[in-house]
Amino acid sequence: MKHGIITGSSRGIGLATVELLVNNSKTKVIGTSTNGNHTLIKPNFECLKLDLSSSSSIDKFVENLENVKLDFLINNAGILLEKWDESVINLKQLKDTFDINLFGTIELTESLIPKLNPKAHIINITSDWGSFSEQNFDAFQPHYKMSKAALNMYTKLLSKRLEHQNIIVSSLDPGWTQTDMGGKIAPRLPRDVAKDILNLLNNNVESGKFWHQGKIRKW
């Protein structure tokens, strides 16, 4: 039986990924939501409460895992607070965004590293907006973009640190997807991204890379 965690599993990409993963009865999935509630009822799925902006919530979440050993961790939870046409830095929004998209994600990951099995896989869901090679780069969404760029660097650093444990660390750019964040006119569906995530998990890919639709992309 494989065990894994996906944060932000109550909607969007997180929910679609959980729905795919639990189709395999030999995979036990632990999801998270800010209130601990979830619509999915499966014998190989449970949802735990987690607020990534709170260290005490992260500590409680990890404590509730008890002695479970993990084969994968998908850091999917994230927020976009600014309007799509905002370019001016709002320090409160910047701090709130980093608290969840970066600091909370890193704090959770660092707490879970001792629970990872050899050959486990950490996938950080980042974004084209967090890349330095974005083709249509503009000044908008600055807080979100900076948080995801920093998370990409964490992927590269962590992949080097965990080489000796044979733990794979990846960033994944889902592309423009129909979620609360991406809107209804986006070309990709959450289940399309979920298939990309499952493909990464099911293959022995090179660590420390940035993936998009099954291919390594530029940072």
XYZ file of N, CA and C in Angstrom:
657
model
N 0.837 -1.196 0.000
C 0.000 0.000 0.000
C 0.875 1.251 0.000
N 0.646 2.143 -0.948
C 1.335 3.415 -0.984
C 0.520 4.468 -0.235
N 1.223 5.375 0.432
C 0.581 6.454 1.163
C 1.091 7.797 0.661
N 0.193 8.759 0.535
C 0.625 10.076 0.096
C -0.320 11.171 0.543
N 0.154 12.405 0.409
C -0.598 13.585 0.830
C -0.738 14.523 -0.352
N -1.920 15.136 -0.484
C -2.107 16.242 -1.415
C -2.810 17.372 -0.686
N -2.178 18.528 -0.657
C -2.769 19.676 0.028
C -3.750 20.388 -0.903
N -4.714 21.066 -0.279
C -5.711 21.782 -1.068
C -6.521 20.854 -1.940
N -7.068 19.799 -1.316
C -7.694 18.722 -2.097
C -9.205 18.846 -2.249
N -9.791 19.943 -1.782
C -11.253 20.018 -1.764
C -11.858 20.556 -3.055
N -11.029 21.092 -3.945
C -11.554 21.626 -5.209
C -10.440 21.706 -6.244
N -10.837 21.989 -7.469
C -9.881 22.247 -8.531
C -8.924 21.103 -8.812
N -7.669 21.442 -9.020
C -6.641 20.455 -9.357
C -6.472 19.438 -8.245
N -6.531 19.894 -7.003
C -6.380 18.987 -5.869
C -7.455 17.926 -5.834
N -8.700 18.326 -6.012
C -9.820 17.381 -6.001
C -9.707 16.406 -7.169
N -9.401 16.905 -8.359
C -9.285 16.032 -9.531
C -8.169 15.012 -9.342
N -7.084 15.424 -8.702
C -5.965 14.516 -8.476
C -6.313 13.442 -7.470
N -6.988 13.822 -6.397
C -7.439 12.840 -5.411
C -8.361 11.819 -6.060
N -9.288 12.293 -6.876
C -10.244 11.386 -7.520
C -9.539 10.361 -8.400
N -8.462 10.762 -9.058
C -7.691 9.811 -9.858
C -6.906 8.843 -8.979
N -6.261 9.370 -7.962
C -5.396 8.550 -7.119
C -6.165 7.457 -6.382
N -7.363 7.773 -5.897
C -8.097 6.794 -5.084
C -8.726 5.698 -5.924
N -8.659 5.824 -7.261
C -9.122 4.726 -8.107
C -8.248 3.490 -7.952
N -7.036 3.702 -7.459
C -6.125 2.594 -7.165
C -6.311 2.206 -5.702
N -6.862 1.033 -5.467
C -7.149 0.597 -4.100
C -5.898 0.375 -3.265
N -4.736 0.316 -3.936
C -3.479 0.110 -3.226
C -2.792 1.436 -2.881
N -3.528 2.546 -3.058
C -3.013 3.866 -2.713
C -3.910 4.506 -1.667
N -3.334 4.893 -0.545
C -4.072 5.596 0.510
C -3.697 7.072 0.431
N -4.715 7.929 0.269
C -4.485 9.350 0.074
C -5.005 10.137 1.271
N -4.182 11.051 1.752
C -4.592 11.990 2.791
C -4.675 13.363 2.144
N -5.859 13.930 2.144
C -6.057 15.263 1.595
C -6.143 16.294 2.696
N -6.123 17.548 2.321
C -6.269 18.619 3.302
C -7.260 19.663 2.800
N -7.912 20.293 3.757
C -8.707 21.488 3.490
C -8.622 22.365 4.730
N -8.947 23.633 4.595
C -8.792 24.543 5.727
C -9.759 24.238 6.862
N -10.896 23.594 6.553
C -11.858 23.244 7.605
C -11.913 21.751 7.897
N -11.153 20.962 7.163
C -11.120 19.519 7.386
C -12.251 18.762 6.723
N -13.121 19.477 5.998
C -14.263 18.829 5.341
C -13.940 18.488 3.892
N -14.655 17.476 3.375
C -14.437 17.046 1.992
C -15.680 16.334 1.479
N -15.921 16.444 0.176
C -17.098 15.817 -0.427
C -16.867 14.356 -0.786
N -15.598 13.959 -0.879
C -15.269 12.608 -1.332
C -15.284 11.617 -0.178
N -15.994 10.520 -0.370
C -16.030 9.458 0.632
C -15.524 8.172 -0.014
N -14.335 7.764 0.382
C -13.704 6.548 -0.133
C -12.959 5.874 1.011
N -12.902 4.546 1.011
C -12.209 3.859 2.104
C -10.707 4.146 2.139
N -10.126 4.516 1.011
C -8.690 4.788 0.960
C -8.391 6.294 0.894
N -9.325 7.104 1.411
C -9.128 8.559 1.455
C -9.619 9.127 2.771
N -8.838 10.054 3.314
C -9.298 10.854 4.445
C -8.801 12.274 4.288
N -9.579 13.213 4.808
C -9.220 14.614 4.720
C -8.962 15.139 6.125
N -7.843 15.846 6.276
C -7.481 16.427 7.563
C -7.431 17.945 7.444
N -7.678 18.589 8.542
C -7.662 20.059 8.586
C -6.231 20.566 8.518
N -6.002 21.585 7.675
C -4.672 22.176 7.570
C -4.781 23.615 7.088
N -4.200 24.515 7.864
C -4.073 25.918 7.483
C -2.583 26.209 7.339
N -2.125 26.375 6.117
C -0.695 26.539 5.866
C -0.145 27.861 6.390
N -1.009 28.786 6.761
C -0.531 30.050 7.317
C -0.293 29.963 8.819
N -0.565 28.800 9.405
C -0.476 28.624 10.855
C 0.500 27.499 11.202
N 1.556 27.831 11.940
C 2.522 26.813 12.353
C 1.881 25.783 13.270
N 0.982 26.218 14.133
C 0.327 25.273 15.046
C -0.567 24.309 14.285
N -1.208 24.778 13.219
C -2.032 23.899 12.387
C -1.161 22.877 11.664
N -0.014 23.312 11.175
C 0.913 22.391 10.505
C 1.410 21.343 11.491
N 1.768 21.777 12.693
C 2.248 20.842 13.718
C 1.178 19.813 14.057
N -0.068 20.262 14.184
C -1.171 19.366 14.522
C -1.425 18.366 13.401
N -1.346 18.851 12.177
C -1.541 17.970 11.019
C -0.501 16.859 11.009
N 0.757 17.226 11.169
C 1.835 16.237 11.160
C 1.678 15.269 12.324
N 1.285 15.778 13.475
C 1.067 14.918 14.648
C -0.031 13.896 14.381
N -1.084 14.310 13.684
C -2.209 13.413 13.393
C -1.840 12.288 12.430
N -0.741 12.463 11.706
C -0.302 11.412 10.783
C 0.272 10.214 11.523
N 0.688 10.440 12.765
C 1.272 9.404 13.616
C 2.481 8.771 12.920
N 2.484 7.469 12.738
C 3.678 6.769 12.239
C 3.635 6.441 10.747
N 2.726 7.060 10.020
C 2.612 6.756 8.594
C 3.884 7.155 7.853
N 4.297 6.323 6.903
C 5.425 6.624 6.017
C 4.867 6.976 4.639
N 5.433 8.000 4.028
C 4.858 8.582 2.824
C 5.663 8.239 1.577
N 4.931 7.985 0.491
C 5.546 7.726 -0.809
C 5.444 8.937 -1.732
N 4.545 9.853 -1.418
C 4.478 11.082 -2.211
C 3.866 12.214 -1.390
N 4.247 13.423 -1.759
C 3.692 14.650 -1.196
C 3.464 15.613 -2.349
N 2.216 16.005 -2.544
C 1.880 16.944 -3.608
C 1.465 18.265 -2.962
N 2.335 19.255 -3.065
C 2.071 20.575 -2.494
C 1.264 21.388 -3.497
N -0.045 21.254 -3.405
C -0.951 21.869 -4.373
C -1.612 23.137 -3.846
N -1.836 23.243 -2.541
C -2.570 24.373 -1.978
C -1.857 25.688 -2.260
N -2.626 26.695 -2.654
C -2.049 28.009 -2.917
C -3.139 29.047 -3.079
N -2.738 30.315 -3.001
C -3.708 31.401 -3.124
C -3.214 32.459 -4.105
N -4.172 33.137 -4.735
C -3.917 34.319 -5.555
C -4.856 35.400 -5.028
N -4.309 36.425 -4.397
C -5.120 37.438 -3.734
C -5.366 38.678 -4.590
N -4.399 39.032 -5.458
C -4.537 40.267 -6.213
C -5.431 40.080 -7.435
N -5.948 41.198 -7.938
C -6.697 41.166 -9.185
C -5.730 40.931 -10.337
N -6.246 40.371 -11.414
C -5.393 39.986 -12.543
C -4.701 41.189 -13.181
N -5.272 42.402 -13.018
C -4.680 43.581 -13.658
C -3.953 44.474 -12.658
N -3.615 43.920 -11.477
C -2.888 44.684 -10.470
C -1.390 44.448 -10.614
N -0.610 45.534 -10.572
C 0.843 45.412 -10.665
C 1.568 46.051 -9.479
N 0.880 46.881 -8.721
C 1.504 47.569 -7.587
C 1.623 46.611 -6.407
N 2.750 46.657 -5.708
C 2.965 45.783 -4.563
C 2.119 46.229 -3.382
N 1.346 45.292 -2.850
C 0.597 45.483 -1.616
C 1.274 44.598 -0.572
N 1.940 45.198 0.400
C 2.769 44.418 1.314
C 1.979 43.405 2.123
N 0.747 43.742 2.482
C -0.062 42.758 3.230
C -0.379 41.562 2.345
N -0.792 41.820 1.108
C -1.079 40.718 0.192
C 0.178 39.900 -0.092
N 1.316 40.579 -0.212
C 2.572 39.880 -0.456
C 2.891 38.933 0.690
N 2.786 39.427 1.924
C 3.080 38.602 3.098
C 2.087 37.456 3.225
N 0.787 37.739 3.006
C -0.236 36.691 3.115
C -0.031 35.610 2.057
N 0.348 36.031 0.849
C 0.587 35.078 -0.238
C 1.787 34.195 0.066
N 2.878 34.806 0.518
C 4.074 34.038 0.846
C 3.841 33.105 2.038
N 3.000 33.528 2.980
C 2.716 32.688 4.149
C 2.184 31.320 3.742
N 1.356 31.283 2.701
C 0.755 30.012 2.271
C 1.529 29.382 1.116
N 1.763 30.157 0.066
C 2.376 29.597 -1.137
C 3.825 29.178 -0.939
N 4.519 29.822 0.000
C 5.928 29.522 0.186
C 6.252 29.063 1.607
N 6.094 29.941 2.594
C 6.544 29.616 3.950
C 5.806 28.417 4.534
N 4.488 28.403 4.400
C 3.714 27.279 4.928
C 4.008 25.990 4.194
N 4.147 26.090 2.873
C 4.469 24.907 2.071
C 5.830 24.347 2.450
N 6.807 25.235 2.644
C 8.141 24.779 3.050
C 8.109 24.201 4.457
N 7.407 24.854 5.372
C 7.339 24.358 6.753
C 6.716 22.969 6.809
N 5.645 22.770 6.059
C 5.004 21.458 6.010
C 5.962 20.418 5.423
N 6.582 20.751 4.301
C 7.476 19.814 3.635
C 8.641 19.414 4.531
N 9.257 20.398 5.177
C 10.387 20.107 6.063
C 9.959 19.208 7.226
N 8.753 19.407 7.715
C 8.239 18.578 8.815
C 7.978 17.148 8.373
N 7.687 16.967 7.078
C 7.331 15.645 6.566
C 8.513 14.859 6.006
N 9.635 15.510 5.786
C 10.792 14.811 5.216
C 11.174 13.563 6.013
N 11.169 13.596 7.354
C 11.508 12.379 8.102
C 10.529 11.229 7.880
N 9.332 11.537 7.374
C 8.325 10.508 7.142
C 8.359 9.944 5.722
N 9.242 10.451 4.876
C 9.291 10.015 3.486
C 10.069 8.714 3.327
N 9.500 7.798 2.573
C 10.209 6.573 2.213
C 11.291 6.875 1.187
N 12.328 6.040 1.098
C 13.272 6.162 -0.009
C 12.517 6.070 -1.335
N 12.936 6.868 -2.308
C 12.308 6.935 -3.632
C 10.940 7.615 -3.605
N 10.627 8.303 -2.507
C 9.397 9.094 -2.467
C 9.504 10.256 -3.450
N 8.368 10.888 -3.738
C 8.331 11.963 -4.729
C 7.588 13.158 -4.139
N 8.237 14.306 -4.131
C 7.611 15.571 -3.739
C 7.334 16.360 -5.013
N 6.083 16.767 -5.203
C 5.714 17.574 -6.362
C 5.175 18.912 -5.874
N 5.846 19.987 -6.245
C 5.385 21.339 -5.930
C 4.633 21.900 -7.130
N 3.353 22.188 -6.941
C 2.563 22.779 -8.022
C 2.893 24.271 -8.067
N 3.605 24.673 -9.112
C 3.986 26.074 -9.215
C 3.216 26.712 -10.375
N 3.896 27.356 -11.303
C 3.165 28.041 -12.362
C 4.122 28.587 -13.405
N 3.631 28.722 -14.620
C 4.352 29.460 -15.647
C 4.614 30.881 -15.161
N 3.685 31.401 -14.378
C 3.836 32.755 -13.832
C 5.003 32.847 -12.850
N 5.486 31.724 -12.372
C 6.631 31.730 -11.477
C 7.936 31.409 -12.185
N 7.897 31.420 -13.506
C 9.096 31.105 -14.279
C 9.754 32.387 -14.783
N 11.048 32.291 -15.094
C 11.762 33.413 -15.691
C 11.761 33.330 -17.215
N 11.137 32.292 -17.742
C 11.096 32.101 -19.189
C 9.685 32.316 -19.745
N 8.791 32.891 -18.936
C 7.416 33.115 -19.382
C 7.404 33.969 -20.648
N 6.768 33.483 -21.686
C 6.797 34.161 -22.983
C 6.025 35.470 -22.978
N 4.920 35.501 -22.257
C 4.071 36.698 -22.247
C 4.193 37.436 -20.912
N 5.424 37.617 -20.471
C 5.674 38.218 -19.162
C 5.130 39.641 -19.100
N 4.495 39.958 -17.966
C 4.017 41.316 -17.718
C 4.181 41.628 -16.233
N 3.754 42.798 -15.823
C 3.975 43.263 -14.451
C 2.848 42.874 -13.498
N 1.864 42.146 -13.981
C 0.686 41.848 -13.165
C 0.887 40.628 -12.265
N 0.012 40.461 -11.282
C 0.044 39.363 -10.299
C 1.418 39.223 -9.615
N 1.996 40.312 -9.128
C 3.383 40.248 -8.630
C 3.571 39.362 -7.413
N 2.595 39.353 -6.491
C 2.767 38.591 -5.261
C 2.763 37.090 -5.551
N 1.818 36.680 -6.371
C 1.705 35.267 -6.736
C 2.946 34.812 -7.516
N 3.365 35.632 -8.478
C 4.511 35.260 -9.308
C 5.774 35.098 -8.476
N 6.011 36.027 -7.555
C 7.212 35.934 -6.728
C 7.171 34.714 -5.819
N 5.993 34.400 -5.291
C 5.885 33.240 -4.395
C 6.169 31.944 -5.136
N 5.696 31.835 -6.368
C 5.910 30.610 -7.143
C 7.341 30.524 -7.674
N 7.944 31.665 -7.980
C 9.346 31.655 -8.392
C 10.225 31.158 -7.245
N 9.924 31.608 -6.028
C 10.684 31.160 -4.861
C 10.453 29.675 -4.598
N 9.231 29.203 -4.826
C 8.936 27.780 -4.635
C 9.695 26.932 -5.656
N 9.850 27.453 -6.863
C 10.663 26.748 -7.864
C 12.113 26.610 -7.391
N 12.658 27.648 -6.792
C 14.019 27.569 -6.280
C 14.108 26.545 -5.145
N 13.072 26.480 -4.310
C 13.045 25.477 -3.238
C 13.087 24.069 -3.828
N 12.372 23.863 -4.929
C 12.419 22.562 -5.612
C 13.851 22.196 -5.981
N 14.573 23.130 -6.583
C 15.940 22.850 -7.014
C 16.863 22.599 -5.817
N 16.740 23.413 -4.792
C 17.577 23.247 -3.600
C 17.288 21.928 -2.894
N 16.003 21.613 -2.730
C 15.619 20.411 -2.008
C 16.018 19.158 -2.779
N 15.934 19.223 -4.093
C 16.316 18.052 -4.894
C 17.791 17.713 -4.686
N 18.634 18.736 -4.549
C 20.054 18.504 -4.289
C 20.257 17.931 -2.887
N 19.538 18.479 -1.911
C 19.709 18.050 -0.525
C 19.280 16.606 -0.311
N 18.263 16.161 -1.062
C 17.698 14.827 -0.838
C 18.217 13.783 -1.827
N 19.227 14.145 -2.605
C 19.786 13.202 -3.582
C 20.205 11.886 -2.935
N 20.847 11.968 -1.782
C 21.389 10.759 -1.145
C 20.291 9.840 -0.631
N 19.049 10.370 -0.494
C 17.923 9.550 -0.057
C 17.119 9.018 -1.244
N 17.569 9.350 -2.455
C 16.855 8.943 -3.673
C 15.419 9.448 -3.693
N 15.203 10.622 -3.102
C 13.872 11.240 -3.118
C 13.821 12.224 -4.283
N 12.775 12.100 -5.100
C 12.602 12.961 -6.268
C 11.823 14.209 -5.854
N 12.278 15.353 -6.308
C 11.572 16.609 -6.069
C 11.340 17.287 -7.414
N 10.079 17.626 -7.691
C 9.719 18.213 -8.984
C 8.860 19.452 -8.788
N 8.969 20.375 -9.727
C 7.969 21.437 -9.875
C 7.093 21.088 -11.065
N 5.832 21.463 -10.981
C 4.911 21.204 -12.091
C 4.132 22.474 -12.427
N 4.217 22.862 -13.681
C 3.441 23.982 -14.217
C 2.167 23.411 -14.829
N 1.008 23.641 -14.208
C -0.227 23.050 -14.734
C -0.744 23.710 -15.996
N -0.253 24.913 -16.290
C -0.825 25.661 -17.394
C -2.110 26.352 -16.952
N -2.700 27.078 -17.875
C -3.930 27.823 -17.578
C -5.082 26.821 -17.460
N -5.636 26.721 -16.262
C -6.577 25.649 -15.941
C -7.875 26.211 -15.376
N -8.972 25.544 -15.676
C -10.290 25.968 -15.198
C -10.459 25.669 -13.706
N -10.012 26.614 -12.884
C -10.168 26.539 -11.439
C -10.736 27.866 -10.958
N -10.942 27.997 -9.646
C -11.382 29.277 -9.097
C -10.382 30.367 -9.451
N -9.120 30.004 -9.521
C -8.057 30.957 -9.839
C -7.988 31.230 -11.335
N -8.101 30.182 -12.146
C -7.901 30.316 -13.584
C -9.116 30.777 -14.363
N -10.312 30.587 -13.784
C -11.530 30.994 -14.467
C -12.071 29.929 -15.417
N -13.244 30.192 -15.958
C -13.960 29.195 -16.745
C -13.552 29.117 -18.210
N -12.783 30.104 -18.681
C -12.433 30.083 -20.113
C -11.057 29.468 -20.346
N -10.399 29.032 -19.285
C -9.067 28.422 -19.433
C -9.161 27.161 -20.285
N -8.130 26.867 -21.074
C -8.186 25.731 -22.011
C -8.019 24.360 -21.358
N -7.410 24.296 -20.175
C -7.167 23.002 -19.538
C -8.178 22.748 -18.424
N -8.509 21.479 -18.230
C -9.386 21.064 -17.149
C -8.558 20.528 -15.984
N -9.084 20.607 -14.762
C -8.344 20.052 -13.625
C -7.934 18.605 -13.819
N -8.774 17.796 -14.455
C -8.427 16.386 -14.641
C -7.257 16.209 -15.612
N -7.065 17.190 -16.523
C -5.898 17.138 -17.410
C -4.617 17.271 -16.592
N -4.624 18.191 -15.652
C -3.461 18.393 -14.789
C -3.270 17.194 -13.866
N -4.389 16.645 -13.373
C -4.315 15.467 -12.503
C -3.616 14.312 -13.224
N -3.885 14.164 -14.501
C -3.216 13.109 -15.287
C -1.718 13.389 -15.399
N -1.353 14.662 -15.536
C 0.070 15.023 -15.569
C 0.753 14.651 -14.255
N 0.077 14.927 -13.144
C 0.626 14.621 -11.823
C 0.782 13.116 -11.656
N -0.244 12.374 -12.052
C -0.190 10.912 -11.944
C 0.929 10.346 -12.808
N 1.128 10.932 -13.982
C 2.202 10.492 -14.873
C 3.566 10.699 -14.222
N 3.747 11.819 -13.535
C 5.005 12.066 -12.828
C 5.221 11.051 -11.722
N 4.157 10.772 -10.968
C 4.257 9.842 -9.851
C 4.560 8.424 -10.315
N 4.062 8.070 -11.482
C 4.184 6.687 -11.954
C 5.463 6.416 -12.744
N 6.293 7.458 -12.915
C 7.520 7.281 -13.685
C 8.733 7.720 -12.866
N 9.824 7.051 -13.097
C 11.068 7.367 -12.391
C 11.757 8.522 -13.108
N 11.260 9.736 -12.869
C 11.750 10.905 -13.584
C 12.973 11.496 -12.889
N 13.687 12.338 -13.609
C 14.863 13.003 -13.064
C 14.447 14.047 -12.039
N 15.133 14.086 -10.920
C 14.799 15.027 -9.854
C 15.269 16.440 -10.189
N 14.607 17.430 -9.578
C 15.018 18.814 -9.713
C 14.640 19.458 -11.024
N 13.551 18.984 -11.656
C 13.138 19.515 -12.953
C 11.764 20.179 -12.857
N 11.490 21.007 -13.860
C 10.246 21.766 -13.969
C 9.450 21.155 -15.119
N 8.258 20.640 -14.824
C 7.489 19.860 -15.785
C 6.237 20.595 -16.255
N 5.864 20.355 -17.503
C 4.606 20.873 -18.056
C 4.116 19.897 -19.112
N 2.944 19.328 -18.885
C 2.310 18.385 -19.811
C 3.270 17.262 -20.210
N 3.941 16.716 -19.206
C 4.765 15.537 -19.414
C 6.164 15.791 -19.954
N 6.512 17.072 -20.132
C 7.831 17.402 -20.665
C 8.543 18.376 -19.733
N 9.886 18.273 -19.710
C 10.685 19.228 -18.941
C 10.663 20.566 -19.651
N 10.351 21.621 -18.892
C 10.313 22.968 -19.453
C 11.394 23.824 -18.809
N 11.633 25.003 -19.360
C 12.637 25.918 -18.839
C 12.139 26.578 -17.562
N 13.077 26.849 -16.677
C 12.734 27.579 -15.461
C 12.420 29.037 -15.776
